[in-house]
Amino acid sequence: MFEYDMESRKGSIGLIGGPYTYRDDECVTMLLQKQTAFIGTWQCDIDLQPDEAGLEAFTTAWWSRDAFASVGVRATGSDGSKEVVFRKPRLTEEVVFDVSDTRFTQRVSGSCAQEETRPIPTGSVIRARIKTDFSGWTMGYSVLDKSGSPTEWVDFEHVPTQLLVRDRVIDSNFIGTHLGIYASGIEHRAAMVPAYFSNVTWDCYPWEHPQ
């Protein structure tokens, strides 16, 4: 089975979540692009009609597996019920790493992110939004009406830059921050239904601060 579907829905890409999640060392089913400006708005529509609890489809500001923030949809039952989930890193206690016989002691974010959830109607489609500025990222969403237009926007807690962008042993931080989409299966089993992403936009200012 392919991990993507670009034929079933014109103007959409379907990601078929693989067996790996953001908690695993292996790569989650994901598409990323570089965040090319400090100030901008990233948006996409997420349509996940699940057949099993635990399936996920998200959009994300991604630094590494242990440093990212995301908002998206997670299935809560096999009847199509689901919820919106917001994730951000959780700082853990100091951890000591032994790398090439050199000891490093750093505060790191745990691979289990903090979560906040909101229920949404069965069968619904959401528009997810990431607003970026010099201080960090703000994740939000809106349930779309029957015409495909957003209803009420809901924003989650602001994620400060310092929480993601840190110089740590465990990160490949030379790649910088990316914006993207991802989907995942459940309990190391791939999903059997795709999550469809559409209307993906990145509206941004140039690198210099706008006047």
PDB file of C-alpha atoms in Angstrom, residues 41-201:
ATOM      1  CA  THR A  41       0.179  32.011   8.602  1.00  0.00           C
ATOM      2  CA  TRP A  42       0.121  28.347   7.615  1.00  0.00           C
ATOM      3  CA  GLN A  43      -3.293  26.758   7.036  1.00  0.00           C
ATOM      4  CA  CYS A  44      -4.707  23.476   5.782  1.00  0.00           C
ATOM      5  CA  ASP A  45      -7.981  21.568   5.821  1.00  0.00           C
ATOM      6  CA  ILE A  46      -7.870  18.142   7.505  1.00  0.00           C
ATOM      7  CA  ASP A  47     -10.471  15.515   6.643  1.00  0.00           C
ATOM      8  CA  LEU A  48     -10.046  12.308   8.642  1.00  0.00           C
ATOM      9  CA  GLN A  49     -13.005   9.915   8.600  1.00  0.00           C
ATOM     10  CA  PRO A  50     -11.587   7.143  10.796  1.00  0.00           C
ATOM     11  CA  ASP A  51     -12.583   3.508  11.113  1.00  0.00           C
ATOM     12  CA  GLU A  52     -10.520   2.871  14.244  1.00  0.00           C
ATOM     13  CA  ALA A  53      -9.723   4.744  17.445  1.00  0.00           C
ATOM     14  CA  GLY A  54      -6.254   6.258  17.644  1.00  0.00           C
ATOM     15  CA  LEU A  55      -5.731   7.208  13.987  1.00  0.00           C
ATOM     16  CA  GLU A  56      -4.262  10.693  13.670  1.00  0.00           C
ATOM     17  CA  ALA A  57      -3.824  13.493  11.124  1.00  0.00           C
ATOM     18  CA  PHE A  58      -1.975  16.692  12.070  1.00  0.00           C
ATOM     19  CA  THR A  59      -0.316  19.840  10.847  1.00  0.00           C
ATOM     20  CA  THR A  60       2.855  20.851  12.658  1.00  0.00           C
ATOM     21  CA  ALA A  61       5.686  23.266  13.337  1.00  0.00           C
ATOM     22  CA  TRP A  62       8.530  20.759  13.427  1.00  0.00           C
ATOM     23  CA  TRP A  63      12.040  21.048  14.818  1.00  0.00           C
ATOM     24  CA  SER A  64      12.619  17.425  15.785  1.00  0.00           C
ATOM     25  CA  ARG A  65      10.794  14.418  17.210  1.00  0.00           C
ATOM     26  CA  ASP A  66      11.249  15.849  20.691  1.00  0.00           C
ATOM     27  CA  ALA A  67      10.619  19.486  19.816  1.00  0.00           C
ATOM     28  CA  PHE A  68       7.510  20.254  17.823  1.00  0.00           C
ATOM     29  CA  ALA A  69       4.033  21.719  18.182  1.00  0.00           C
ATOM     30  CA  SER A  70       0.995  20.471  16.288  1.00  0.00           C
ATOM     31  CA  VAL A  71      -2.767  20.631  15.958  1.00  0.00           C
ATOM     32  CA  GLY A  72      -4.946  18.039  14.281  1.00  0.00           C
ATOM     33  CA  VAL A  73      -7.512  15.277  14.529  1.00  0.00           C
ATOM     34  CA  ARG A  74      -7.445  11.993  16.453  1.00  0.00           C
ATOM     35  CA  ALA A  75     -10.076   9.268  16.235  1.00  0.00           C
ATOM     36  CA  THR A  76     -11.691   8.373  19.552  1.00  0.00           C
ATOM     37  CA  GLY A  77     -13.791   5.425  18.370  1.00  0.00           C
ATOM     38  CA  SER A  78     -14.529   3.087  15.458  1.00  0.00           C
ATOM     39  CA  ASP A  79     -17.835   4.892  14.855  1.00  0.00           C
ATOM     40  CA  GLY A  80     -16.102   7.928  13.324  1.00  0.00           C
ATOM     41  CA  SER A  81     -15.987   9.959  16.539  1.00  0.00           C
ATOM     42  CA  LYS A  82     -12.948  12.184  16.906  1.00  0.00           C
ATOM     43  CA  GLU A  83     -11.376  15.125  18.684  1.00  0.00           C
ATOM     44  CA  VAL A  84      -8.999  17.983  17.982  1.00  0.00           C
ATOM     45  CA  VAL A  85      -5.631  17.573  19.702  1.00  0.00           C
ATOM     46  CA  PHE A  86      -3.036  20.272  20.413  1.00  0.00           C
ATOM     47  CA  ARG A  87       0.482  19.148  21.308  1.00  0.00           C
ATOM     48  CA  LYS A  88       3.543  20.989  22.534  1.00  0.00           C
ATOM     49  CA  PRO A  89       6.806  19.781  24.125  1.00  0.00           C
ATOM     50  CA  ARG A  90       7.018  19.059  27.822  1.00  0.00           C
ATOM     51  CA  LEU A  91      10.254  19.954  29.604  1.00  0.00           C
ATOM     52  CA  THR A  92      11.619  17.064  31.649  1.00  0.00           C
ATOM     53  CA  GLU A  93      14.229  16.862  34.373  1.00  0.00           C
ATOM     54  CA  GLU A  94      17.896  17.003  33.500  1.00  0.00           C
ATOM     55  CA  VAL A  95      19.098  13.998  31.509  1.00  0.00           C
ATOM     56  CA  VAL A  96      22.724  12.905  31.140  1.00  0.00           C
ATOM     57  CA  PHE A  97      23.921  11.677  27.732  1.00  0.00           C
ATOM     58  CA  ASP A  98      27.164   9.802  27.046  1.00  0.00           C
ATOM     59  CA  VAL A  99      28.275  10.668  23.485  1.00  0.00           C
ATOM     60  CA  SER A 100      31.729   9.582  22.279  1.00  0.00           C
ATOM     61  CA  ASP A 101      32.921   9.285  25.881  1.00  0.00           C
ATOM     62  CA  THR A 102      31.879  12.879  26.563  1.00  0.00           C
ATOM     63  CA  ARG A 103      29.197  13.569  29.156  1.00  0.00           C
ATOM     64  CA  PHE A 104      26.510  16.124  28.434  1.00  0.00           C
ATOM     65  CA  THR A 105      23.905  17.309  30.904  1.00  0.00           C
ATOM     66  CA  GLN A 106      20.966  19.204  29.465  1.00  0.00           C
ATOM     67  CA  ARG A 107      17.333  19.966  30.069  1.00  0.00           C
ATOM     68  CA  VAL A 108      15.398  18.339  27.240  1.00  0.00           C
ATOM     69  CA  SER A 109      11.803  18.036  26.180  1.00  0.00           C
ATOM     70  CA  GLY A 110      10.236  14.624  26.587  1.00  0.00           C
ATOM     71  CA  SER A 111       9.059  12.615  23.599  1.00  0.00           C
ATOM     72  CA  CYS A 112       5.611  12.483  25.197  1.00  0.00           C
ATOM     73  CA  ALA A 113       4.188  15.903  24.466  1.00  0.00           C
ATOM     74  CA  GLN A 114       1.659  17.785  26.514  1.00  0.00           C
ATOM     75  CA  GLU A 115      -1.824  17.494  25.029  1.00  0.00           C
ATOM     76  CA  GLU A 116      -5.038  19.499  25.101  1.00  0.00           C
ATOM     77  CA  THR A 117      -8.165  18.112  23.428  1.00  0.00           C
ATOM     78  CA  ARG A 118     -11.506  19.430  22.198  1.00  0.00           C
ATOM     79  CA  PRO A 119     -14.382  17.260  20.875  1.00  0.00           C
ATOM     80  CA  ILE A 120     -15.674  17.886  17.341  1.00  0.00           C
ATOM     81  CA  PRO A 121     -18.727  16.489  15.528  1.00  0.00           C
ATOM     82  CA  THR A 122     -18.524  13.114  13.814  1.00  0.00           C
ATOM     83  CA  GLY A 123     -18.025  13.560  10.080  1.00  0.00           C
ATOM     84  CA  SER A 124     -16.664  17.083  10.407  1.00  0.00           C
ATOM     85  CA  VAL A 125     -13.692  18.623   8.605  1.00  0.00           C
ATOM     86  CA  ILE A 126     -11.451  21.192  10.280  1.00  0.00           C
ATOM     87  CA  ARG A 127      -9.219  23.983   9.049  1.00  0.00           C
ATOM     88  CA  ALA A 128      -6.023  24.004  11.092  1.00  0.00           C
ATOM     89  CA  ARG A 129      -3.952  27.172  11.447  1.00  0.00           C
ATOM     90  CA  ILE A 130      -0.437  27.974  12.625  1.00  0.00           C
ATOM     91  CA  LYS A 131       0.304  31.674  13.120  1.00  0.00           C
ATOM     92  CA  THR A 132       4.002  32.457  13.460  1.00  0.00           C
ATOM     93  CA  ASP A 133       5.860  35.532  14.631  1.00  0.00           C
ATOM     94  CA  PHE A 134       9.192  36.406  16.240  1.00  0.00           C
ATOM     95  CA  SER A 135       8.016  35.065  19.604  1.00  0.00           C
ATOM     96  CA  GLY A 136       6.777  31.636  18.488  1.00  0.00           C
ATOM     97  CA  TRP A 137       3.709  29.827  17.145  1.00  0.00           C
ATOM     98  CA  THR A 138      -0.014  29.867  17.884  1.00  0.00           C
ATOM     99  CA  MET A 139      -2.038  26.814  16.859  1.00  0.00           C
ATOM    100  CA  GLY A 140      -5.758  26.988  16.191  1.00  0.00           C
ATOM    101  CA  TYR A 141      -8.619  25.372  14.312  1.00  0.00           C
ATOM    102  CA  SER A 142     -12.119  25.926  13.032  1.00  0.00           C
ATOM    103  CA  VAL A 143     -14.769  23.353  12.105  1.00  0.00           C
ATOM    104  CA  LEU A 144     -15.880  23.934   8.501  1.00  0.00           C
ATOM    105  CA  ASP A 145     -19.543  24.386   7.631  1.00  0.00           C
ATOM    106  CA  LYS A 146     -21.296  22.613   4.751  1.00  0.00           C
ATOM    107  CA  SER A 147     -19.992  25.198   2.272  1.00  0.00           C
ATOM    108  CA  GLY A 148     -16.403  24.596   3.389  1.00  0.00           C
ATOM    109  CA  SER A 149     -16.057  27.896   5.223  1.00  0.00           C
ATOM    110  CA  PRO A 150     -14.621  28.244   8.750  1.00  0.00           C
ATOM    111  CA  THR A 151     -17.024  28.764  11.632  1.00  0.00           C
ATOM    112  CA  GLU A 152     -15.636  29.902  15.000  1.00  0.00           C
ATOM    113  CA  TRP A 153     -11.844  29.932  15.390  1.00  0.00           C
ATOM    114  CA  VAL A 154     -10.360  28.375  18.526  1.00  0.00           C
ATOM    115  CA  ASP A 155      -6.734  29.167  19.443  1.00  0.00           C
ATOM    116  CA  PHE A 156      -4.622  27.181  21.870  1.00  0.00           C
ATOM    117  CA  GLU A 157      -1.828  28.385  24.145  1.00  0.00           C
ATOM    118  CA  HIS A 158       1.018  30.240  22.441  1.00  0.00           C
ATOM    119  CA  VAL A 159       4.168  28.111  22.005  1.00  0.00           C
ATOM    120  CA  PRO A 160       7.262  30.274  22.645  1.00  0.00           C
ATOM    121  CA  THR A 161      10.283  29.990  20.383  1.00  0.00           C
ATOM    122  CA  GLN A 162      12.494  28.953  23.304  1.00  0.00           C
ATOM    123  CA  LEU A 163      10.468  25.777  23.795  1.00  0.00           C
ATOM    124  CA  LEU A 164      11.302  24.397  20.348  1.00  0.00           C
ATOM    125  CA  VAL A 165      14.512  26.042  19.204  1.00  0.00           C
ATOM    126  CA  ARG A 166      17.252  24.911  21.559  1.00  0.00           C
ATOM    127  CA  ASP A 167      20.807  23.689  21.054  1.00  0.00           C
ATOM    128  CA  ARG A 168      20.728  20.137  22.375  1.00  0.00           C
ATOM    129  CA  VAL A 169      22.664  16.946  21.758  1.00  0.00           C
ATOM    130  CA  ILE A 170      19.625  14.995  20.587  1.00  0.00           C
ATOM    131  CA  ASP A 171      18.466  17.379  17.828  1.00  0.00           C
ATOM    132  CA  SER A 172      19.513  17.726  14.203  1.00  0.00           C
ATOM    133  CA  ASN A 173      19.095  21.429  14.643  1.00  0.00           C
ATOM    134  CA  PHE A 174      20.961  22.449  11.494  1.00  0.00           C
ATOM    135  CA  ILE A 175      17.810  21.748   9.448  1.00  0.00           C
ATOM    136  CA  GLY A 176      15.844  24.516  11.142  1.00  0.00           C
ATOM    137  CA  THR A 177      12.093  24.786  11.670  1.00  0.00           C
ATOM    138  CA  HIS A 178       9.658  23.262   9.194  1.00  0.00           C
ATOM    139  CA  LEU A 179       5.903  23.400   8.648  1.00  0.00           C
ATOM    140  CA  GLY A 180       4.081  20.338   7.445  1.00  0.00           C
ATOM    141  CA  ILE A 181       1.473  17.612   7.665  1.00  0.00           C
ATOM    142  CA  TYR A 182       1.589  14.081   9.020  1.00  0.00           C
ATOM    143  CA  ALA A 183      -0.603  11.047   9.654  1.00  0.00           C
ATOM    144  CA  SER A 184      -0.114   7.918  11.736  1.00  0.00           C
ATOM    145  CA  GLY A 185      -1.669   4.564  12.424  1.00  0.00           C
ATOM    146  CA  ILE A 186      -2.129   2.917  15.802  1.00  0.00           C
ATOM    147  CA  GLU A 187      -0.168   0.399  17.880  1.00  0.00           C
ATOM    148  CA  HIS A 188       2.437  -0.118  15.131  1.00  0.00           C
ATOM    149  CA  ARG A 189      -0.216  -0.895  12.544  1.00  0.00           C
ATOM    150  CA  ALA A 190      -0.700   1.228   9.445  1.00  0.00           C
ATOM    151  CA  ALA A 191      -3.982   3.000   8.842  1.00  0.00           C
ATOM    152  CA  MET A 192      -6.420   1.549   6.339  1.00  0.00           C
ATOM    153  CA  VAL A 193      -8.041   4.886   5.459  1.00  0.00           C
ATOM    154  CA  PRO A 194      -6.242   8.043   4.283  1.00  0.00           C
ATOM    155  CA  ALA A 195      -6.363  11.433   5.926  1.00  0.00           C
ATOM    156  CA  TYR A 196      -6.972  14.087   3.288  1.00  0.00           C
ATOM    157  CA  PHE A 197      -5.256  17.473   3.383  1.00  0.00           C
ATOM    158  CA  SER A 198      -6.326  20.330   1.122  1.00  0.00           C
ATOM    159  CA  ASN A 199      -6.204  24.134   0.766  1.00  0.00           C
ATOM    160  CA  VAL A 200      -2.659  24.177   2.135  1.00  0.00           C
ATOM    161  CA  THR A 201      -1.333  27.746   2.178  1.00  0.00           C
TER     162      THR A 201
END
